[in-house]
Coordinates of C-alpha atoms in Angstrom, one line a residue:
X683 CA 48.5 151.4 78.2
X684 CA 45.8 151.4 81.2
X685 CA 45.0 148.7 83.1
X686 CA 41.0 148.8 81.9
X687 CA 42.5 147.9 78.5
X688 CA 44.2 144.9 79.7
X689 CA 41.4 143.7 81.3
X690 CA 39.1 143.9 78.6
X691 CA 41.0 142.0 75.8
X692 CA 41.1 139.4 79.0
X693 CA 37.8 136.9 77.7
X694 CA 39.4 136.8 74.0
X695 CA 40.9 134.2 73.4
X696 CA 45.0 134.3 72.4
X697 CA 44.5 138.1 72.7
X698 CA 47.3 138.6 75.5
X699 CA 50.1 136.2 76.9
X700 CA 50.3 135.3 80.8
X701 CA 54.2 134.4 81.1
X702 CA 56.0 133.5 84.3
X703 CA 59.5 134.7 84.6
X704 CA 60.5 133.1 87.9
X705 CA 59.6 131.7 91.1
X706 CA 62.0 133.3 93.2
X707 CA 61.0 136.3 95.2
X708 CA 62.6 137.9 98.3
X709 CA 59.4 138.8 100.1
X710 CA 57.3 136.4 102.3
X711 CA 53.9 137.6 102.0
X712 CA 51.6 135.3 103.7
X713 CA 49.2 135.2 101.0
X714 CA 51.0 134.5 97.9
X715 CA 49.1 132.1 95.4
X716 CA 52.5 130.5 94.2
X717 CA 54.3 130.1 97.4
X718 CA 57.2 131.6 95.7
X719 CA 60.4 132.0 98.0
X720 CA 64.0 132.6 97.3
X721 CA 65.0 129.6 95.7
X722 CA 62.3 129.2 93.4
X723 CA 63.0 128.2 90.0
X724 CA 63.5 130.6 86.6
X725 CA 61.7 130.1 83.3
X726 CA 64.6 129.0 80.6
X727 CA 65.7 132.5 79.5
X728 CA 66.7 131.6 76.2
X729 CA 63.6 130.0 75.7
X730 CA 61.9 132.8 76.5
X731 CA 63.8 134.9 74.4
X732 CA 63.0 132.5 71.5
X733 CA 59.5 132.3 72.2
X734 CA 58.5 136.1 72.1
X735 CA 61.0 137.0 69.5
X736 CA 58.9 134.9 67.0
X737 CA 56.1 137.2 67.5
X738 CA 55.4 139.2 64.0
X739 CA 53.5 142.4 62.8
X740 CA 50.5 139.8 61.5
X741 CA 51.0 136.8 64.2
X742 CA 51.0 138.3 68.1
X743 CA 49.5 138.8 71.1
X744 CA 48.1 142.1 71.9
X745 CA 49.8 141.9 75.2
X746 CA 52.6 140.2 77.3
X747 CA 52.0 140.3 80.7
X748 CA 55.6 139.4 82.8
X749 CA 55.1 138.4 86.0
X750 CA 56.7 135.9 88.8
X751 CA 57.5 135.3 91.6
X752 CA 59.3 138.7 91.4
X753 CA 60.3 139.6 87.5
X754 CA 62.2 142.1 88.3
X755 CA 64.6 140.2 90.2
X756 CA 65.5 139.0 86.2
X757 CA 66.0 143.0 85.0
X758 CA 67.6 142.2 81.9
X759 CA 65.0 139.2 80.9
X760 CA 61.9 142.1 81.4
X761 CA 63.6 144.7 79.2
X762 CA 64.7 141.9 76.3
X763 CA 61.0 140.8 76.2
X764 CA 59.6 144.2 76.2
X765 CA 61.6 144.8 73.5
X766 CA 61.5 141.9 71.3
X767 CA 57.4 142.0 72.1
X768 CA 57.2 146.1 71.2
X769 CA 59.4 145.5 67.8
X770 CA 56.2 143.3 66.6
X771 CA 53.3 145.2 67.8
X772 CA 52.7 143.9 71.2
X773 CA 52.4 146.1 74.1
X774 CA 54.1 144.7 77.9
X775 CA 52.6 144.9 81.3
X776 CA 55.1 144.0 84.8
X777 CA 53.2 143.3 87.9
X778 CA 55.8 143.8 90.5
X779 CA 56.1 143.0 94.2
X780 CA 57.9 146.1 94.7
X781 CA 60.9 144.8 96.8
X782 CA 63.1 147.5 95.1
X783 CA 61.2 150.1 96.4
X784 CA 62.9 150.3 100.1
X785 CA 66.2 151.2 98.4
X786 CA 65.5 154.2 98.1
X787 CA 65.7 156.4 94.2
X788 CA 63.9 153.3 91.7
X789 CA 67.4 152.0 91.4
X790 CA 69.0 151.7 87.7
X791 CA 68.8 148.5 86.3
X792 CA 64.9 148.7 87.2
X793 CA 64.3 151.6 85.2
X794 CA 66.3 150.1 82.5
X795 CA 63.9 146.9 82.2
X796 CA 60.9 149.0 82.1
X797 CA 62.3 151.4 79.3
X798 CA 59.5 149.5 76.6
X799 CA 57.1 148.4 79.0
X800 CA 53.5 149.9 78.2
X801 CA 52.1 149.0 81.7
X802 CA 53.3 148.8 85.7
X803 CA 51.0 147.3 88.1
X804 CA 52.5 147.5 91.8
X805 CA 51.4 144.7 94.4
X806 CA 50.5 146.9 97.8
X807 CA 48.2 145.0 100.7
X808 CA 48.3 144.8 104.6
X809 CA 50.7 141.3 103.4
X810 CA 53.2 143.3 101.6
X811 CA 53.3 146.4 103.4
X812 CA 54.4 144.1 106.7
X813 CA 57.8 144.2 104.3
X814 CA 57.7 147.1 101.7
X815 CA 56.0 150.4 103.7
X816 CA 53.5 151.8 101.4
X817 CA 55.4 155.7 101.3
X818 CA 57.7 153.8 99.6
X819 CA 55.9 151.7 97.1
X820 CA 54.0 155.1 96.4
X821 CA 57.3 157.4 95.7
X822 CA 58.8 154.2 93.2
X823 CA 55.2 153.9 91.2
X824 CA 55.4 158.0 91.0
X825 CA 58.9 158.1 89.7
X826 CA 57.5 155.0 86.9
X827 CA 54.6 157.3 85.8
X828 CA 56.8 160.1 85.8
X829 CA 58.9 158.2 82.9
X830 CA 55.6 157.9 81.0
X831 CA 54.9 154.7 81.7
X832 CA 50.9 153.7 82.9
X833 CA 50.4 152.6 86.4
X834 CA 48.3 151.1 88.3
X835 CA 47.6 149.0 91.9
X836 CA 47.0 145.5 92.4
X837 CA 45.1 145.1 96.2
X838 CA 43.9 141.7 97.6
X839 CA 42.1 142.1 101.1
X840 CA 40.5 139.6 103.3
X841 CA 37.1 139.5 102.1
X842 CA 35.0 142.4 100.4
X843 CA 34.4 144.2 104.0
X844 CA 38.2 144.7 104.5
X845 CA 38.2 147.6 106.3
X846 CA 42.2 147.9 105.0
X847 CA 40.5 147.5 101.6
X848 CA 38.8 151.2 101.9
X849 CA 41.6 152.6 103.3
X850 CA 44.0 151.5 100.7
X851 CA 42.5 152.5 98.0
X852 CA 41.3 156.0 99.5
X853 CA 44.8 155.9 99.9
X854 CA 45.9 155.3 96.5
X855 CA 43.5 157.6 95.0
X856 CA 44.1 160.8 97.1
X857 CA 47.8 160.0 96.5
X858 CA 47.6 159.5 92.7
X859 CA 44.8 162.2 92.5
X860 CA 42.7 159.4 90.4
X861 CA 45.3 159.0 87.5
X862 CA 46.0 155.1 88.9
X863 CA 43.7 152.4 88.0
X864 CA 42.9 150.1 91.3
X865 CA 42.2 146.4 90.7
X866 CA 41.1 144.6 94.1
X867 CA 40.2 141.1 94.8
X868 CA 40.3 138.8 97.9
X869 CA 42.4 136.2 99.0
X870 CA 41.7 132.8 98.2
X871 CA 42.9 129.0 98.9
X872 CA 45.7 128.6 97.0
X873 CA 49.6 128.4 97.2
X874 CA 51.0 129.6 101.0
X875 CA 47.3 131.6 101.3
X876 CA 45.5 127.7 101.6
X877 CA 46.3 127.5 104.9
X878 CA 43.7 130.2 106.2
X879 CA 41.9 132.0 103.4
X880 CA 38.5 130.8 102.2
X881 CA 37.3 129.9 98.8
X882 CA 34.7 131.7 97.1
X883 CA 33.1 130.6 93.7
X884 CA 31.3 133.7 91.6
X885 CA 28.5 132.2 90.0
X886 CA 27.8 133.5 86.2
X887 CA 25.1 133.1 83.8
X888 CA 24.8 130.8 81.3
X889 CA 25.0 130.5 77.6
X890 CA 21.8 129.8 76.7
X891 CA 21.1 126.6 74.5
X892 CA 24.9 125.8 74.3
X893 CA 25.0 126.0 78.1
X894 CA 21.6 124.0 78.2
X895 CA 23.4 121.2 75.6
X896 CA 26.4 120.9 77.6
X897 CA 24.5 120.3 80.5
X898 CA 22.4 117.4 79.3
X899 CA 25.2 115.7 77.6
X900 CA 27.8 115.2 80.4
X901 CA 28.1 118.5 82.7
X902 CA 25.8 117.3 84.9
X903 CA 28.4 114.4 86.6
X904 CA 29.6 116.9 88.5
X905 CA 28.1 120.0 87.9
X906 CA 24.4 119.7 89.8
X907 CA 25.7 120.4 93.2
X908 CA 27.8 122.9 92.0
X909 CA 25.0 125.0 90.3
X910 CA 24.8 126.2 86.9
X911 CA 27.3 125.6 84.1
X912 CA 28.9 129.2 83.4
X913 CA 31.0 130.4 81.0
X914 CA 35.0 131.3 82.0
X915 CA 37.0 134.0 80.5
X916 CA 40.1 132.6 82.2
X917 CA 40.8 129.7 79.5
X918 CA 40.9 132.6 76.8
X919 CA 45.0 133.5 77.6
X920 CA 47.7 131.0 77.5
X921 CA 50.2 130.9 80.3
X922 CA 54.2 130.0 80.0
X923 CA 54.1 128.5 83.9
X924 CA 57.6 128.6 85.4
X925 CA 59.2 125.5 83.5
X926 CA 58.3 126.6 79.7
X927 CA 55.2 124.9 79.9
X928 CA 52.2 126.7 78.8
X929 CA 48.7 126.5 80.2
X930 CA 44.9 127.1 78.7
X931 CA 44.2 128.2 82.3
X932 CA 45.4 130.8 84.9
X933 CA 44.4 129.2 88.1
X934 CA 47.6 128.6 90.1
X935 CA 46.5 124.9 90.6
X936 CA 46.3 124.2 86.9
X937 CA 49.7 125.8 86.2
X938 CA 51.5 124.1 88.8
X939 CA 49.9 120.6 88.3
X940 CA 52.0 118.4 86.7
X941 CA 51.3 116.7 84.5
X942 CA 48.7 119.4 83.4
X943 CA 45.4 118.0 82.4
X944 CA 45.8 117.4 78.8
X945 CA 42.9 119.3 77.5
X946 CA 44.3 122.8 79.7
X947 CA 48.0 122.4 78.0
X948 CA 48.9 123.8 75.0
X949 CA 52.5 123.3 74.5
X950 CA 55.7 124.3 76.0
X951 CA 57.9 127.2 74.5
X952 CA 61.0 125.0 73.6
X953 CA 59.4 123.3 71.4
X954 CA 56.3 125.9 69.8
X955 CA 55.9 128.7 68.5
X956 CA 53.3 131.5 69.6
X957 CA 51.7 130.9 65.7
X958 CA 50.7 127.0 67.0
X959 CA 50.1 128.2 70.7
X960 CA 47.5 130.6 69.2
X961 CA 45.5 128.0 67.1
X962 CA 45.6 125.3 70.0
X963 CA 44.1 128.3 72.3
X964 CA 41.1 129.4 69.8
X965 CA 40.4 126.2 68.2
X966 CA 40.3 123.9 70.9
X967 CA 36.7 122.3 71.2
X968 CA 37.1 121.4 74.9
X969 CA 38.1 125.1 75.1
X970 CA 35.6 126.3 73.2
X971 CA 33.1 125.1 75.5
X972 CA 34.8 125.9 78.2
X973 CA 34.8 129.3 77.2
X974 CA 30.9 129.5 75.7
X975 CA 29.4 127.3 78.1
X976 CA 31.1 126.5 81.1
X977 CA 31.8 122.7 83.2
X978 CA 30.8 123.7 86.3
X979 CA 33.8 124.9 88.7
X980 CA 38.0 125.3 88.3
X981 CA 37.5 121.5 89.9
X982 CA 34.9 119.8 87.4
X983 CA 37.6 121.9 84.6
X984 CA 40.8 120.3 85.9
X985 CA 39.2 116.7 86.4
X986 CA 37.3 117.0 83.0
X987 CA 39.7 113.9 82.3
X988 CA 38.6 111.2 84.5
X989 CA 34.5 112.0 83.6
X990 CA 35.2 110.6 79.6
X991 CA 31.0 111.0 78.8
X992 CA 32.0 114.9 79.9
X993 CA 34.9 115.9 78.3
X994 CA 33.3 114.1 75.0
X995 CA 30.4 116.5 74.9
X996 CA 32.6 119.1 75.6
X997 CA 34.8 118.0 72.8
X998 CA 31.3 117.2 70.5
X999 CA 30.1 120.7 71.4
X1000 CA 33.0 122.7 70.7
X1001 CA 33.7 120.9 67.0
X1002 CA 30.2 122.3 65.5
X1003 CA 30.1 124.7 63.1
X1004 CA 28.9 127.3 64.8
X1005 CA 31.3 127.2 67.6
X1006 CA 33.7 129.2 66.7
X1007 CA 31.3 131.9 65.7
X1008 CA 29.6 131.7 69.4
X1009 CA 33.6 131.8 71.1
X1010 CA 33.8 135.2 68.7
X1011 CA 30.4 136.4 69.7
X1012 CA 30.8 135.7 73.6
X1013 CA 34.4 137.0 73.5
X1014 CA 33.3 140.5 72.1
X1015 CA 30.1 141.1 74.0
X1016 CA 32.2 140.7 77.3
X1017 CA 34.6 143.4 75.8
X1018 CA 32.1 145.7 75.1
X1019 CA 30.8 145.4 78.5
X1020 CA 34.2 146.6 79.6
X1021 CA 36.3 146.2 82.3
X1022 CA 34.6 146.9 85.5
X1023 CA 32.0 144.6 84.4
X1024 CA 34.9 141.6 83.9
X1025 CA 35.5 142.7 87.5
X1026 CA 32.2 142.3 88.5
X1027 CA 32.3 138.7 88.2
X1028 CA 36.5 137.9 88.7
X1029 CA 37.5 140.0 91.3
X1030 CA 36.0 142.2 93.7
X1031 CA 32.7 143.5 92.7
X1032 CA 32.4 146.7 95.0
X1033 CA 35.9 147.6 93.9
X1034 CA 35.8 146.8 90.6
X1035 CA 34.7 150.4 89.4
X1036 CA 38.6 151.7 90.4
X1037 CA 39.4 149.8 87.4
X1038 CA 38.3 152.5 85.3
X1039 CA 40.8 155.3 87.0
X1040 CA 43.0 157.3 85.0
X1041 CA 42.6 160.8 85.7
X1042 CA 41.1 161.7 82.4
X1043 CA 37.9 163.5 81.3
X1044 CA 36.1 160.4 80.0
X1045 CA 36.5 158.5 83.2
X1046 CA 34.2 160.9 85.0
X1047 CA 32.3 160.1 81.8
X1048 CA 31.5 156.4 81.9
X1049 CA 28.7 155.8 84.0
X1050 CA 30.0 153.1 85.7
X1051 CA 29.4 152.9 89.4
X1052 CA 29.3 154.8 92.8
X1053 CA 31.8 155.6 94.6
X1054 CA 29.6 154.1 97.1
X1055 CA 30.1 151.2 95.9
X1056 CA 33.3 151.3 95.3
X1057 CA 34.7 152.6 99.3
X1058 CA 35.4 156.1 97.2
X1059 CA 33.2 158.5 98.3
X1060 CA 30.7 160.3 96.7
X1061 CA 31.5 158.8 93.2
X1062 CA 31.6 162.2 91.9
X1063 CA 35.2 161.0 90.6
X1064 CA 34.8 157.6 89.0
X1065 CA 30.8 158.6 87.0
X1066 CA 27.4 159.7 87.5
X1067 CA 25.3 157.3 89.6
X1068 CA 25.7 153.5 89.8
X1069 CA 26.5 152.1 86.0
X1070 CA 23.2 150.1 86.1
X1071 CA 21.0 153.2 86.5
X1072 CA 22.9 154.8 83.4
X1073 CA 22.5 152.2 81.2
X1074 CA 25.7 150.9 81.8
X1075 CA 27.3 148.2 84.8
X1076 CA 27.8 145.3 83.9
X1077 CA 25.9 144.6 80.7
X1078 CA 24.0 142.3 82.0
X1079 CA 21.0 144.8 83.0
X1080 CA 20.7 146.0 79.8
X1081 CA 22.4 144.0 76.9
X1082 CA 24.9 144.7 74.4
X1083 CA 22.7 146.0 71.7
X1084 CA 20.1 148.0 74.5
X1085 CA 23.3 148.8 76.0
X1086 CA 24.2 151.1 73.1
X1087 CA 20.8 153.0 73.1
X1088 CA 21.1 153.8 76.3
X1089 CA 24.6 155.6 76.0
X1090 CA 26.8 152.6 77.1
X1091 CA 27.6 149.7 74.8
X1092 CA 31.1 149.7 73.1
X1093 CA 31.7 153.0 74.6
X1094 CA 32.1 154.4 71.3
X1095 CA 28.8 156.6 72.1
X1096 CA 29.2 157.5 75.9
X1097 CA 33.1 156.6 76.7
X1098 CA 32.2 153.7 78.4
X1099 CA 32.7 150.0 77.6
X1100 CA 35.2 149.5 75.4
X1101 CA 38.6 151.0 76.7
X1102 CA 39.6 151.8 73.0
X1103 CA 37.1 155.1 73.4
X1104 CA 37.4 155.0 77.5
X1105 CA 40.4 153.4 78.3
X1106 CA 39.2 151.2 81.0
X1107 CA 40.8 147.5 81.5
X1108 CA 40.8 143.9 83.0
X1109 CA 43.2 142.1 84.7
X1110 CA 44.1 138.4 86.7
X1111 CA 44.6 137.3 88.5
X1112 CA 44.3 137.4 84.5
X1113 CA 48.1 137.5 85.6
X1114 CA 49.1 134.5 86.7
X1115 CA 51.8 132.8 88.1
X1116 CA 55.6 132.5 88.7
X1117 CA 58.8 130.4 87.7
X1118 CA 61.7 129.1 89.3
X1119 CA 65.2 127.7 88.9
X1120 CA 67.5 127.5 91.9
X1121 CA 70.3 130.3 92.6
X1122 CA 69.7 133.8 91.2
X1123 CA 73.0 134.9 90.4
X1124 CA 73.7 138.5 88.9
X1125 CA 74.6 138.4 85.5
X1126 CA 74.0 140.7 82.3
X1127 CA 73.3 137.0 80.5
X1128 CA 70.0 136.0 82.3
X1129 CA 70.3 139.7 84.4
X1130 CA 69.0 137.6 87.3
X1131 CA 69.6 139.9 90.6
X1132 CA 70.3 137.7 93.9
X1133 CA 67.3 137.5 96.4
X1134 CA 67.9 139.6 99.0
X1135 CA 65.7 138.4 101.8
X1136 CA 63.8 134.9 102.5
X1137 CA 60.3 134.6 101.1
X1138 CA 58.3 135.0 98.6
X1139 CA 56.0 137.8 96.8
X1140 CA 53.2 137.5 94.7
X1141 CA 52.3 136.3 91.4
X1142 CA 49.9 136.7 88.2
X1143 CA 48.3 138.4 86.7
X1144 CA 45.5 138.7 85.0
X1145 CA 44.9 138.3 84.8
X1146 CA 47.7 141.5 80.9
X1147 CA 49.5 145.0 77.7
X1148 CA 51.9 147.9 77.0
X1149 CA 52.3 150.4 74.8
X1150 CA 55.1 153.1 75.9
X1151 CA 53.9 156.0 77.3
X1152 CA 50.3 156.5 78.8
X1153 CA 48.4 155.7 76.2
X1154 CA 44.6 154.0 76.4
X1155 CA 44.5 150.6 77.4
X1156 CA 44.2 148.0 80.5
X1157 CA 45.7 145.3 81.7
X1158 CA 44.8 141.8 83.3
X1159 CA 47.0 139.8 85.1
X1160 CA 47.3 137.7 87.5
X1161 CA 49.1 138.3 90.7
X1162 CA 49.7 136.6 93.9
X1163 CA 46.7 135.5 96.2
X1164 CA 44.4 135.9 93.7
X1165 CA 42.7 133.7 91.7
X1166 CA 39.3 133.5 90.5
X1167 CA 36.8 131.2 91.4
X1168 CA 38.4 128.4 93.6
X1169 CA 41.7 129.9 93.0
X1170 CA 42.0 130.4 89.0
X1171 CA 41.9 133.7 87.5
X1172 CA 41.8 138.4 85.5
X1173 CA 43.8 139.8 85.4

């Protein structure tokens, strides 16, 4: 399963699960979104266990994305998941720190876990190759894709003119000869990152009359110095945060808030099932609008309860009969955009044509971007031109339905858009965060591993699929020092 995939099931809503394993990690990367360290807590495992196995043939997520803290410090835990998830249908995605990586030979137990995982995302910045030297993350991700699993990177840099940000993924792509997919973003102000790293809100278009609605009724409290009421595709997957509860809402701040606003909570896996996680997630009005319209900013979202005229237009605007049908309508158009144009607006928008890597004919195919634009060169490898001039970018030039005349579209017609034909993907900070429970003893029961060294790794992710071998698809997820917007986020 590719990571373009992934990504571009991210804006629909209950299509892929975010779930948070643990909180521990034995890295220290200065810019982890979760502040994860070694004592961190663990997500119930039996919970868990309980939670995914209910997932049926008719009744599932199209993909579980496991991430932490470090899930692979819980071995046993990713491989019982990825099992239980693949005996219904679902595909799994692990977005991994990498810590295993300086032992050497990808040790056992870690190959083990990842026997029916679809997807592997690697973590690899300037913060985590102070502790994991990048040779090595490279030879572990080469032995994982020589298993037949999909691969791919997950980069965060300083700001889009990184200079580590070009190099990296040069890096990555002479190494892996274009057959890894690259997601980059930039660090933002959240978990240990807050400290020093900078904000930054991508603006996005509106929805039109809904949008226009929304406004007028209650938006505006908050929303005129923020600008424009835009829609977010991050309240479309739920998220099991570290203690079993489960969030509308990737942004670290939501998932560690507690209590969590009540319209952005869902449920909590002791106690539901994924059938009533689902309907919570696509029926919600609040969500709904959220989703459709927008409330401003990852602030106005998570204070929606304290501005009551707000969150009742939001609730009035998502109960209409034509809601649902809009939430359908907006969730498929952004698919059919595809990936890189997800990326466009969540994550690093020179970078975000690397999303479509994977070494086969119809990436070269897609239109999509310059290498220019993308710190790769002569874009000879990634398509012809920038995606805009060939009718394709981010849909927003040219439209869905133009969008199809042109060559671009679904992808169905030029192996663009949607990954099914083209394979590209989405992804997290679609990921999204870590869980936590003290100790980490070994154990085939919870097959937690002890934390080797003090600190903490990263997190997300979306912010999301698997499918066995490499086969057609993309991922989301959320992952550490990344989150969209004010810190919330593909995946």
């Amino acid at each position: 399963m590719r990571l373009a995939e992934i990504i571009e099931l991210r804006p629909v809503p209950a299509a892929g699960l975010l779930a948070t394993l643990t909180r521990r990690c034995p890295l220290s990367c200065a810019h982890c979104s979760t502040s994860s360290g070694p004592r961190g807590e663990d997500t119930p495992a039996a919970a868990l266990r309980r939670f995914v196995g209910g997932f049926t043939a008719g009744d599932r997520p199209e993909v579980l994305m496991l991430t932490g803290g470090e899930p692979l410090l819980r071995p046993a835990l990713v491989g019982d998941l990825a099992e239980l998830a693949a005996s219904a249908g679902t595909r799994t995605s692990v977005l991994s720190g990498m810590f295993f990586a300086t032992e050497g030979p990808v040790p056992d137990r870690i190959m083990r876990a990842l026997r029916h995982v679809a997807h592997f995302s690697a973590s690899i910045d300037v913060f985590h190759e102070r502790e994991v030297p990048r040779a090595a993350s490279f030879r572990a991700v080469h032995h994982i894709m020589d298993s037949g699993i999909d691969v791919s990177f997950h980069v965060v840099g300083n700001s889009v003119d990184d200079p580590y940000l070009a190099d990296i993924t040069a890096s990555i792509r002479a190494e892996f000869r274009d057959q890894a997919a690259v997601l980059v973003n930039h660090v933002r102000q959240v978990g240990r990152a807050a400290g020093w790293a900078a904000a930054r809100t991508v603006p996005l278009r509106g929805a039109g009359e809904q949008a226009l609605e929304w406004a007028r009724d209650g938006a505006g409290e908050g929303a005129a110095a923020e600008g424009w009421p835009a829609p977010c595709a991050m309240a479309a997957w739920p998220v099991v945060a570290f203690d079993g509860t489960v969030a509308a809402c990737c942004n670290q701040r939501v998932v560690d808030a507690r209590p969590l606003p009540e319209h952005l909570r869902l449920g909590h896996i002791a106690v539901d099932d994924w059938p009533r996680i689902r309907r919570r997630c696509q029926e919600s009005p609040v969500l709904r609008t959220i989703r459709t319209a927008g409330v401003g900013s990852c602030a106005s979202c998570r204070t929606l309860a304290r501005r009551p005229v707000a969150l009742a237009a939001a609730e009035r605007t998502g109960s209409r009969p034509a809601a649902g049908a809009m939430d359908e309508l907006g969730a498929r158009l952004q698919r059919d955009a595809g990936a890189a144009a997800l990326l466009r607006r969540y994550g690093s928008e020179r970078y975000a044509p690397l999303v479509m890597l994977d070494g086969r004919e119809s990436g070269r195919e897609t239109g999509c971007a310059t290498g220019r634009d993308a710190g790769c060169g002569t874009g000879r490898d990634v398509g012809p031109e920038t995606g805009r001039d060939a009718g394709c970018g981010t849909g927003r030039d040219v439209g869905p339905e133009t969008g199809r005349e042109a060559g671009c579209g679904t992808g169905r017609e030029a192996g663009c858009g949607s990954s099914r034909d083209a394979g590209p993907g989405t992804g997290r900070e679609a990921g999204c965060e870590t869980s936590r429970d003290a100790g980490g003893e070994p154990g085939r029961e919870t097959g937690d591993e002890p934390s080797r060294r003090a600190g903490s790794a990263d997190t997300h992710a979306p912010a999301c699929g698997r499918q066995g071998g490499r086969e057609g698809g993309r991922e989301s997820g959320r992952e550490s020092g990344r989150e969209y917007e004010e810190g919330g986020g593909p995946a």
